[in-house]
PDB file of C-alpha atoms and ligand atoms in Angstrom:
ATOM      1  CA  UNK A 733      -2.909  18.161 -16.390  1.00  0.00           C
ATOM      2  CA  UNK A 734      -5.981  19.730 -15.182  1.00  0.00           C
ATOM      3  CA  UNK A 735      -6.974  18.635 -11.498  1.00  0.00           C
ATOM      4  CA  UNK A 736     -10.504  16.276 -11.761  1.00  0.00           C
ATOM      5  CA  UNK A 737     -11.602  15.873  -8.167  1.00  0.00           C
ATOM      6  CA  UNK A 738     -14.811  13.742  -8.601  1.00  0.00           C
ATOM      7  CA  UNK A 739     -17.706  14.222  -7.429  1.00  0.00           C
ATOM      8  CA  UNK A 740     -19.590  12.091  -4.371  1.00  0.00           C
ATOM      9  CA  UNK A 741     -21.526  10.730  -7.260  1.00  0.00           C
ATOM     10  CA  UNK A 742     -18.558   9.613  -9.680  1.00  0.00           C
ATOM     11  CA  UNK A 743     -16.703   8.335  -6.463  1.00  0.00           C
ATOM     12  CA  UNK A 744     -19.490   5.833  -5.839  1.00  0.00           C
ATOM     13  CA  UNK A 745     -19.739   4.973  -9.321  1.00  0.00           C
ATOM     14  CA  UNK A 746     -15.982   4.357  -9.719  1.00  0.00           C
ATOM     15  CA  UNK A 747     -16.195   2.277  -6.702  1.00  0.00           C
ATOM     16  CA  UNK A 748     -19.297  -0.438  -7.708  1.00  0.00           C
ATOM     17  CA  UNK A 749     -17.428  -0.246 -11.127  1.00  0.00           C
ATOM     18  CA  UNK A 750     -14.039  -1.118  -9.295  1.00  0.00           C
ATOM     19  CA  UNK A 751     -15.370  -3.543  -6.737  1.00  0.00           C
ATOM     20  CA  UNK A 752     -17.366  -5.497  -9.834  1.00  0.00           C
ATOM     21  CA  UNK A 753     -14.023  -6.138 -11.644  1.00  0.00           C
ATOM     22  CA  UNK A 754     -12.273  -7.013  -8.759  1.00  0.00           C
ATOM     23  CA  UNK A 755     -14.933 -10.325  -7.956  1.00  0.00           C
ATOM     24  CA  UNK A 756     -14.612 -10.664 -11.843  1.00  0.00           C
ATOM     25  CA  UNK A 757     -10.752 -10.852 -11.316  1.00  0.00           C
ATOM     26  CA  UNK A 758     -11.096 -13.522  -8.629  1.00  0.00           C
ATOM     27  CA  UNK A 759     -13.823 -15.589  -9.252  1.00  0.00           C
ATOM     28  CA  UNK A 760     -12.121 -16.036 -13.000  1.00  0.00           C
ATOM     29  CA  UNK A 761      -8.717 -16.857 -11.425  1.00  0.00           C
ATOM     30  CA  UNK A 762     -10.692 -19.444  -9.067  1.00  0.00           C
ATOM     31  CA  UNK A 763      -9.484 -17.483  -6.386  1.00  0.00           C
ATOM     32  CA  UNK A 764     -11.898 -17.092  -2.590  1.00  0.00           C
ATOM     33  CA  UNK A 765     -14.594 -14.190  -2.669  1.00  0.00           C
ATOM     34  CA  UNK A 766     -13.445 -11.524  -0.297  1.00  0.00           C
ATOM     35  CA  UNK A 767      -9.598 -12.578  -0.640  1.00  0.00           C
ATOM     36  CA  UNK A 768      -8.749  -8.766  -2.164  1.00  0.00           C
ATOM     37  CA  UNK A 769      -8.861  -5.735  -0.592  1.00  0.00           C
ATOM     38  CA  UNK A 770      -9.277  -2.079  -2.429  1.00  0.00           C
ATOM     39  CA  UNK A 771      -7.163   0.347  -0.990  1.00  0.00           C
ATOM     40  CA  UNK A 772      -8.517   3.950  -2.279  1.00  0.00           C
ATOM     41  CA  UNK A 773      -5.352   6.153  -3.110  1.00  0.00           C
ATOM     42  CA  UNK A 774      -6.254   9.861  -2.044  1.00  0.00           C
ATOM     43  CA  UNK A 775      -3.056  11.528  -2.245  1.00  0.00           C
ATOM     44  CA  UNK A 776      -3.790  14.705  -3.781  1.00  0.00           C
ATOM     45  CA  UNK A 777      -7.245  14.633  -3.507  1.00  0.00           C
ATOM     46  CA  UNK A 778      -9.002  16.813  -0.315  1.00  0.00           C
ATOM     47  CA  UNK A 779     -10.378  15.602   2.331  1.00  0.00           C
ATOM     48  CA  UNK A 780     -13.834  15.674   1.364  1.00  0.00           C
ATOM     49  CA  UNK A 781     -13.180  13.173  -1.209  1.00  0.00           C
ATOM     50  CA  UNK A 782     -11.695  11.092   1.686  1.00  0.00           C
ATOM     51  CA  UNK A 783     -15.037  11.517   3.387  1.00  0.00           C
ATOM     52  CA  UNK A 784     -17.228  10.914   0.506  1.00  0.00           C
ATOM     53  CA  UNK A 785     -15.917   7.635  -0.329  1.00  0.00           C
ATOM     54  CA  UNK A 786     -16.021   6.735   3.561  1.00  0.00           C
ATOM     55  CA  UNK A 787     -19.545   6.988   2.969  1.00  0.00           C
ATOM     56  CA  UNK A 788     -20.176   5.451  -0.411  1.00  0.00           C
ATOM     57  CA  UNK A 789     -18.445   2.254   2.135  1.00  0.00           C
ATOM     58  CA  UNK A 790     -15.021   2.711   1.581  1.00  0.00           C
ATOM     59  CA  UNK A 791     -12.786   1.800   4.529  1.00  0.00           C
ATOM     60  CA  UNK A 792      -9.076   1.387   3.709  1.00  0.00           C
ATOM     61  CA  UNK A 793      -7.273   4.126   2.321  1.00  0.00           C
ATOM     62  CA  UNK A 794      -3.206   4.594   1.005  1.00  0.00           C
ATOM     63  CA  UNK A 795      -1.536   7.784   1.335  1.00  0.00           C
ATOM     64  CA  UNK A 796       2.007   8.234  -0.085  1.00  0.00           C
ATOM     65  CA  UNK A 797       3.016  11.535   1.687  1.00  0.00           C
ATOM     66  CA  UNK A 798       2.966  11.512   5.808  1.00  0.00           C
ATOM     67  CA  UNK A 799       2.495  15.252   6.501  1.00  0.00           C
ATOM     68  CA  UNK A 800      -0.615  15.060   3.802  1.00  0.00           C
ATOM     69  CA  UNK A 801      -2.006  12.040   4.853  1.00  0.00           C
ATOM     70  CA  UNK A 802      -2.417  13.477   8.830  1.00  0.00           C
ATOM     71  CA  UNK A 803      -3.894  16.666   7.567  1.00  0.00           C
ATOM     72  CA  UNK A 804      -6.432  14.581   6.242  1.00  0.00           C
ATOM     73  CA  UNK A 805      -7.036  11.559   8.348  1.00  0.00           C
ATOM     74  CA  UNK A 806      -6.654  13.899  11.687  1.00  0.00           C
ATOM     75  CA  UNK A 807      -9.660  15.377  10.472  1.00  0.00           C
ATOM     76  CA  UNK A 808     -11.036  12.234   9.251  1.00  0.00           C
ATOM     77  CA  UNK A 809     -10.559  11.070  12.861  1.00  0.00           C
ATOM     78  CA  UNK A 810     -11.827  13.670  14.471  1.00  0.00           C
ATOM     79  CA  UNK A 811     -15.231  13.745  12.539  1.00  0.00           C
ATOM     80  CA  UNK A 812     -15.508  10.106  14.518  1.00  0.00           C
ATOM     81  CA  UNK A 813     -15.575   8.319  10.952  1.00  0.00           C
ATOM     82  CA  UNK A 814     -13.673   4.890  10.880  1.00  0.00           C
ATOM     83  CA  UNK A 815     -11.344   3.887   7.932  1.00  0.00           C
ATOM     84  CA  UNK A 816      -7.713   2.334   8.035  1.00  0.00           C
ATOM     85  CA  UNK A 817      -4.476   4.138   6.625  1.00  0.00           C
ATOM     86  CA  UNK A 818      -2.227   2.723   5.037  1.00  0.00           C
ATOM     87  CA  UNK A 819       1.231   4.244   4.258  1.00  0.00           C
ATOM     88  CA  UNK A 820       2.538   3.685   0.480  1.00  0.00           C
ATOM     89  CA  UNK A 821       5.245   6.328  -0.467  1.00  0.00           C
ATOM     90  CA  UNK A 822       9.096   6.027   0.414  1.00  0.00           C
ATOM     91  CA  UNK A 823       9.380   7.067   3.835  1.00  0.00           C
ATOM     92  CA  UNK A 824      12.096   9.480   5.318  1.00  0.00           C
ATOM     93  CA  UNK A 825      13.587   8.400   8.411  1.00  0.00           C
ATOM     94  CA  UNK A 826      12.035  12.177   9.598  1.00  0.00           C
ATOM     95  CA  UNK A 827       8.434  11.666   9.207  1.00  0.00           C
ATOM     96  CA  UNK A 828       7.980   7.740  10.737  1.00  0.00           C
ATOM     97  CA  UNK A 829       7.442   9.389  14.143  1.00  0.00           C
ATOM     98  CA  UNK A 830       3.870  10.930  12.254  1.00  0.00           C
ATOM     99  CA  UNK A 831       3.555   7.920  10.186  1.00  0.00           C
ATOM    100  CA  UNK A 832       3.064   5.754  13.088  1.00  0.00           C
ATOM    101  CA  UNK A 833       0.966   7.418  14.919  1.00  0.00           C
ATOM    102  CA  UNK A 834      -1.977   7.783  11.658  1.00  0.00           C
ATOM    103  CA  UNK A 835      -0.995   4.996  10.073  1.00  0.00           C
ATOM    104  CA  UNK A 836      -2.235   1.125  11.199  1.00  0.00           C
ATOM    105  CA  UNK A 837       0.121  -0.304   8.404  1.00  0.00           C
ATOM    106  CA  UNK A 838       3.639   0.621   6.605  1.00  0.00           C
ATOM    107  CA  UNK A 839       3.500  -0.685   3.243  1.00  0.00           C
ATOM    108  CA  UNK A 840       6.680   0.858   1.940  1.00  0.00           C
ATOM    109  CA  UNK A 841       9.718  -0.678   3.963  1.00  0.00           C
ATOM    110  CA  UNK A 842      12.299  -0.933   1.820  1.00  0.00           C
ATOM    111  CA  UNK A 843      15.730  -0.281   4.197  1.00  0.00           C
ATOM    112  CA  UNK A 844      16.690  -1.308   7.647  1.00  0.00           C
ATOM    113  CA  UNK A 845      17.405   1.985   8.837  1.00  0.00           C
ATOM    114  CA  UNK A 846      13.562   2.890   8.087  1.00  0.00           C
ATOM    115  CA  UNK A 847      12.381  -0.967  10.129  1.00  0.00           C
ATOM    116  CA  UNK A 848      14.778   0.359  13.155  1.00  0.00           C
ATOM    117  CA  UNK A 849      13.417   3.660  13.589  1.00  0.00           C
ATOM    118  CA  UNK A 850       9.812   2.298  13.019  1.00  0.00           C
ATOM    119  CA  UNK A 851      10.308  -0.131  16.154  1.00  0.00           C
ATOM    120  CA  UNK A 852      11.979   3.054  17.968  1.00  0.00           C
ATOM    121  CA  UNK A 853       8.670   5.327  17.327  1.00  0.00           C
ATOM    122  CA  UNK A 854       5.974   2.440  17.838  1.00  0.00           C
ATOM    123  CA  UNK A 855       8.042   1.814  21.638  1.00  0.00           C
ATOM    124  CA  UNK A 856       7.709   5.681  22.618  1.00  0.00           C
ATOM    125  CA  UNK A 857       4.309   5.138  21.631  1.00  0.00           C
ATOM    126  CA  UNK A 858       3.315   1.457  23.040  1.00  0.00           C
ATOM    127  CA  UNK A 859       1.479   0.889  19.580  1.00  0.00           C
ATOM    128  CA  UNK A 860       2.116  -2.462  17.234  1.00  0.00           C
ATOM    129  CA  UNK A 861       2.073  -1.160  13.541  1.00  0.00           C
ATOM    130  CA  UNK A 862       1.658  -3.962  10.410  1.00  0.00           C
ATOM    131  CA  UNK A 863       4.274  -3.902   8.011  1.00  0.00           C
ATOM    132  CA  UNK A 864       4.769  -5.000   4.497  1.00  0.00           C
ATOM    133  CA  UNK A 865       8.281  -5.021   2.862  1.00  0.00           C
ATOM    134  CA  UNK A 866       8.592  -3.231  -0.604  1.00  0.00           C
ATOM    135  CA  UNK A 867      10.308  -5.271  -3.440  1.00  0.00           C
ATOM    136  CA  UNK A 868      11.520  -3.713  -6.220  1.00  0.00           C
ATOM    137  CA  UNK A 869      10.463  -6.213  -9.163  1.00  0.00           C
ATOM    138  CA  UNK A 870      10.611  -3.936 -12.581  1.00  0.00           C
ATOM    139  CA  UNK A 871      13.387  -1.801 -14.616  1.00  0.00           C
ATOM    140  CA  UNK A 872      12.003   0.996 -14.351  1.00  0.00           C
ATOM    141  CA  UNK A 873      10.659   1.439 -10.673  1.00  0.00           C
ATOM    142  CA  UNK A 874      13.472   2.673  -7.657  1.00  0.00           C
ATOM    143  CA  UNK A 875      11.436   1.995  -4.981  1.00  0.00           C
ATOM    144  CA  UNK A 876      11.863  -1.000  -2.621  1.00  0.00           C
ATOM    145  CA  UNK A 877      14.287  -3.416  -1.683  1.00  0.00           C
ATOM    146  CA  UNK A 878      16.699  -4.120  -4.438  1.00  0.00           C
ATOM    147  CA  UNK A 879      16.805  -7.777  -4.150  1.00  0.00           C
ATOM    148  CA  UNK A 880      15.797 -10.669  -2.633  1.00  0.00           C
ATOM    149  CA  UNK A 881      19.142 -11.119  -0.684  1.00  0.00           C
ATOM    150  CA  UNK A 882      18.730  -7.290   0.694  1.00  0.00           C
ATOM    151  CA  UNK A 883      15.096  -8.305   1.948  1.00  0.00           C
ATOM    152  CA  UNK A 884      16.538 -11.380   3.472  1.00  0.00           C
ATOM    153  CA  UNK A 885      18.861  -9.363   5.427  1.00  0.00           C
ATOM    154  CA  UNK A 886      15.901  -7.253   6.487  1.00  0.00           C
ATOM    155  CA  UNK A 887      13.394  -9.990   7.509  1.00  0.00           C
ATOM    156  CA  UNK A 888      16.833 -11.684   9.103  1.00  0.00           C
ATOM    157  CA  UNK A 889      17.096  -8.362  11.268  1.00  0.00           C
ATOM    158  CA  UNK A 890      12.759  -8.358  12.021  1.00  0.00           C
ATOM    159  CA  UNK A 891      13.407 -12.458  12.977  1.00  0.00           C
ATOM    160  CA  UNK A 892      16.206 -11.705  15.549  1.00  0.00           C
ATOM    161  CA  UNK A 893      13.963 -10.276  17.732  1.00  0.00           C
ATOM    162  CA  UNK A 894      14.692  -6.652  17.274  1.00  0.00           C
ATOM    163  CA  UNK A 895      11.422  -5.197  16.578  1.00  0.00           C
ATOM    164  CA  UNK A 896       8.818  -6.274  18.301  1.00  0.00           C
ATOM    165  CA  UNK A 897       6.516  -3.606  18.250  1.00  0.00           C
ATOM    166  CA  UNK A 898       6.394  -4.918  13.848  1.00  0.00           C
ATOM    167  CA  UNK A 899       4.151  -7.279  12.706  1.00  0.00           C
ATOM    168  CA  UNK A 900       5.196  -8.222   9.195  1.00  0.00           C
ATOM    169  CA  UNK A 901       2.144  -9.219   7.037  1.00  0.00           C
ATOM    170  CA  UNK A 902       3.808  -9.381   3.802  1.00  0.00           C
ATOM    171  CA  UNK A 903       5.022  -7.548   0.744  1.00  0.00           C
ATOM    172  CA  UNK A 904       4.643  -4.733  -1.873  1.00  0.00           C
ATOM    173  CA  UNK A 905       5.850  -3.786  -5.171  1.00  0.00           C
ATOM    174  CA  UNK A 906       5.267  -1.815  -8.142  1.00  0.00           C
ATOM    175  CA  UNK A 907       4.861  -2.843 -11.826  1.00  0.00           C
ATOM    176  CA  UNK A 908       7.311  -1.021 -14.367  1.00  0.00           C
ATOM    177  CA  UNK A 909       5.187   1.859 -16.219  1.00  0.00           C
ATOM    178  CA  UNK A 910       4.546   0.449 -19.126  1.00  0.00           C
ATOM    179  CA  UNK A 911       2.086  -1.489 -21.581  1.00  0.00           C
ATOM    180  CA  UNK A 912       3.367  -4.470 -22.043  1.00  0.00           C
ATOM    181  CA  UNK A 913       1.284  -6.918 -20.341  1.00  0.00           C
ATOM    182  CA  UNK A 914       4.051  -9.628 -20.372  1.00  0.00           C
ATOM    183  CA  UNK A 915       6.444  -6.988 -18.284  1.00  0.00           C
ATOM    184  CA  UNK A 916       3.721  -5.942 -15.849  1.00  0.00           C
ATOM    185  CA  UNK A 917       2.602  -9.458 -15.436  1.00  0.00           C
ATOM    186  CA  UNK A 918       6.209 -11.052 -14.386  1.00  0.00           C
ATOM    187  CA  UNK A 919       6.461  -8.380 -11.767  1.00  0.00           C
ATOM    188  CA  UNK A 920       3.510  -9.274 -10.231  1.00  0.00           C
ATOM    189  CA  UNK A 921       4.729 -13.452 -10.377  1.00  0.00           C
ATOM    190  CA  UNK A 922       8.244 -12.455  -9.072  1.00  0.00           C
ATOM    191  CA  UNK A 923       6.716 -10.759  -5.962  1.00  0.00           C
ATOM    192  CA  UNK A 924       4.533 -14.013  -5.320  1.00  0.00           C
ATOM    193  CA  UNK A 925       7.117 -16.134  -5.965  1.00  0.00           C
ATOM    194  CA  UNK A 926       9.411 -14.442  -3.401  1.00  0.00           C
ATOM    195  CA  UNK A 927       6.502 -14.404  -1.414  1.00  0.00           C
ATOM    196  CA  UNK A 928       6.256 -17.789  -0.903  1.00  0.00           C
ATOM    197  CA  UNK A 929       9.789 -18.453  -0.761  1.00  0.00           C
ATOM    198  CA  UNK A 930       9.898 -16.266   2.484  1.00  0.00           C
ATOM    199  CA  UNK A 931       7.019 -18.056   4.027  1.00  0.00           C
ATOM    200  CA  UNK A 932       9.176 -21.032   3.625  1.00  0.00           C
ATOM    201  CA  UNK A 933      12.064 -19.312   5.283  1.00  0.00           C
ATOM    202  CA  UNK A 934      10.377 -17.063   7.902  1.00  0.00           C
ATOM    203  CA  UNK A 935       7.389 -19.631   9.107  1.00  0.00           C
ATOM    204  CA  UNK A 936       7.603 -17.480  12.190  1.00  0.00           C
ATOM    205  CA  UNK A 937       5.840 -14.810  10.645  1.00  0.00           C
ATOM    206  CA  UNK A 938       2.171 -15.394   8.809  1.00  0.00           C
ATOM    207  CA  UNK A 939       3.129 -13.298   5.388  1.00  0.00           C
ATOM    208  CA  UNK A 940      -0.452 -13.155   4.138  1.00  0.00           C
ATOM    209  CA  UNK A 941      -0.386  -9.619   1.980  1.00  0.00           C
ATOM    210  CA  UNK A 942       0.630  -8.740  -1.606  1.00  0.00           C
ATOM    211  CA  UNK A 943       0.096  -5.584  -2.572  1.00  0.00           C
ATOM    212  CA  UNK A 944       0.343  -5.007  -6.346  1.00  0.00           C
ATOM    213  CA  UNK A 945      -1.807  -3.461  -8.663  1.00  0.00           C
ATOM    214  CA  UNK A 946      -3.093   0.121  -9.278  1.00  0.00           C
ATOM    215  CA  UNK A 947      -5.644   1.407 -11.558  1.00  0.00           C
ATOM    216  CA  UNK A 948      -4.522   0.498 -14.766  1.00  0.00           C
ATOM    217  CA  UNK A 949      -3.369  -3.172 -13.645  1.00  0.00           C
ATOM    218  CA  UNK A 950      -4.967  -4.305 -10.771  1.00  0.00           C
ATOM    219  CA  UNK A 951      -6.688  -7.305 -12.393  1.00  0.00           C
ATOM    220  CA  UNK A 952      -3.683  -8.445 -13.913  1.00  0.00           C
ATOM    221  CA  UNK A 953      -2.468  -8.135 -10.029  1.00  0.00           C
ATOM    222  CA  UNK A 954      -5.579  -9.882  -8.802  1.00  0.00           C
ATOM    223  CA  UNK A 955      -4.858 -12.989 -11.440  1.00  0.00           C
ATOM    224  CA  UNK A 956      -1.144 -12.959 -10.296  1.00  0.00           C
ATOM    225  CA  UNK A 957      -2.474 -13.250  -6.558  1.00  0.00           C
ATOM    226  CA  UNK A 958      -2.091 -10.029  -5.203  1.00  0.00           C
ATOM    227  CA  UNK A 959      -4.895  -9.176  -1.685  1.00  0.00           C
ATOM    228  CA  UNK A 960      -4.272  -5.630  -1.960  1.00  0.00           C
ATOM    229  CA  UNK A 961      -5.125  -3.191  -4.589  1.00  0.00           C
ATOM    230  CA  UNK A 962      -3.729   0.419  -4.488  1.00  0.00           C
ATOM    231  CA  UNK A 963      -6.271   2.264  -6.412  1.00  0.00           C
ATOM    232  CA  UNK A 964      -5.985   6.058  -7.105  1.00  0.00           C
ATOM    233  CA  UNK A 965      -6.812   7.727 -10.247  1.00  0.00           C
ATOM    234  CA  UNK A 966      -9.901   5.113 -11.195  1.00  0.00           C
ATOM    235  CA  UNK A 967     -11.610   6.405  -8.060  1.00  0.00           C
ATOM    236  CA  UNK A 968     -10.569   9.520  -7.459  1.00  0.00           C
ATOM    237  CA  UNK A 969      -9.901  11.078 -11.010  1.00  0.00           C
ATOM    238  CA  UNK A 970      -6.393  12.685 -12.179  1.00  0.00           C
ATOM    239  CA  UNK A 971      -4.052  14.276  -9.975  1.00  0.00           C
ATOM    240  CA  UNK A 972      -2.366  17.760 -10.205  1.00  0.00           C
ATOM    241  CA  UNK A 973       1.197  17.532  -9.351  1.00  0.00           C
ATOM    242  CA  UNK A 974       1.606  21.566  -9.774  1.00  0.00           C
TER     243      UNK A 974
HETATM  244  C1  LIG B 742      -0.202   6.807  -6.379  1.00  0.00           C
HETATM  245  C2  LIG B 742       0.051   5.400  -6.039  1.00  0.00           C
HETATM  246  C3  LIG B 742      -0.895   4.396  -6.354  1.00  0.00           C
HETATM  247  C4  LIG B 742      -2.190   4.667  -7.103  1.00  0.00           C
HETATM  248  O1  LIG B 742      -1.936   4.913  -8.451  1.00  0.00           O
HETATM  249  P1  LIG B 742      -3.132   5.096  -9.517  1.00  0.00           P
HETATM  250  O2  LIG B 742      -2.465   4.844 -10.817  1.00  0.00           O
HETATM  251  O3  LIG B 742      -3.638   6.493  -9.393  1.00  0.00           O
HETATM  252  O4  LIG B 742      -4.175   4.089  -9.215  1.00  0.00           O
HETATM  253  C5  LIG B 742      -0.610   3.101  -5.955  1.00  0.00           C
HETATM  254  N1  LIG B 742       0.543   2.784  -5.291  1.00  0.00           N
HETATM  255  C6  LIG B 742       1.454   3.722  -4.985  1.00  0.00           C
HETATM  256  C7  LIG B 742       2.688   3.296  -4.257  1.00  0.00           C
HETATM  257  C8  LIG B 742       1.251   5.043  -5.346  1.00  0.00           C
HETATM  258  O5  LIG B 742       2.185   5.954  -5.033  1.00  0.00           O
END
């Protein structure tokens, strides 16, 4: 596939397109104005796209690679411009000490391995990073914790009191790739549902995130209650993975 980076003029486009059907999404699923968040995707994309949404208004951002994400955002950062990374990809145990120090939430913690070096690099550091546990909800996906039990064990670990320097927010997943509605739908429901089951269990922490949805579902997401939307391609354009 041939790469597409759009233009500053596309980018803003994309976004008052976006933004539109997002407070379509809510207001038709009675949900509160405001109550979603769009997270722009720029993996793959340079910085200056990074920079041109920033100023079509653009604040929060998802990166899914660490040592691509702080070539960008260092630079982002050093311009002086203000935004808020977000880390989305699976995470190697390697690359949390750089994670942590770009990133102001983890969004893909899926092992307890990952949560205990996470508290070990936030210490060194003295910095409190938000967290959101990844779920994995559909057949085809990898990602994430495998099931509610092994997320259990995980939020059991967070509510002993061994990682204080973690402030759990909520939870992640991905829907399976493909396009039936009905599939994409109940992964979205089984994340809530789990969702609220945990706030249930864990009243000690305020689990306020989902993130679910991505360009080609996020309103399905939005309908299914999700306050995070990962959006990529829809802003951006395609990505070239050569
Ligand atoms: C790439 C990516 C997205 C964005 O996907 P698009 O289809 O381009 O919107 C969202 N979430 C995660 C975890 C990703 O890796």
């Amino acid at each position: 596939m041939d790469k597409v980076d759009n233009s500053k003029e596309v980018i803003k486009q994309q976004l008052e397109i976006i933004n539109g059907r997002i407070n379509d999404a809510i207001s038709k699923s009675g949900r509160k104005a405001g109550s979603v968040k769009l997270e722009a995707v720029s993996k793959f994309h340079p910085l200056q796209s990074v920079l041109d949404a920033i100023e079509c208004g653009q604040f929060l951002f998802g990166e899914n690679r660490v040592q691509e994400a702080r070539e960008k955002f260092s630079q982002v950062n050093e311009l002086g411009k203000k935004c808020e990374l977000h880390i989305i990809g699976s995470l190697q145990r390697n690359k949390v000490k750089h994670a942590v120090e770009i990133a102001e939430c983890i969004e893909s913690v899926d092992r307890i391995e990952l949560i205990e070096e996470i508290e070990k690099q936030c210490a060194k550091i003295n910095k409190k990073i938000t967290v959101l546990f990844e779920l994995h909800t559909g057949e085809e996906s990898k990602s994430g914790f495998q099931s509610a039990d092994e997320l259990q064990k995980a939020l059991d670990f967070c509510a002993a009191g061994n990682t204080p320097h973690l402030i759990p927010t909520g939870f992640m997943t991905m829907a399976p790739f493909t396009k039936d509605e009905s599939l994409i739908r109940n992964s979205f429901a089984t994340l809530r549902k789990i969702s609220e089951q945990m706030k249930v269990h864990y009243p000690q922490f305020s689990f306020s995130e989902l993130s679910m949805g991505m360009s080609c579902d996020y309103e399905i997401a939005i309908e299914e209650g999700s306050t995070i939307v990962r959006i990529g391609t829809a802003i951006f354009g395609e990505r070239d993975y050569s």
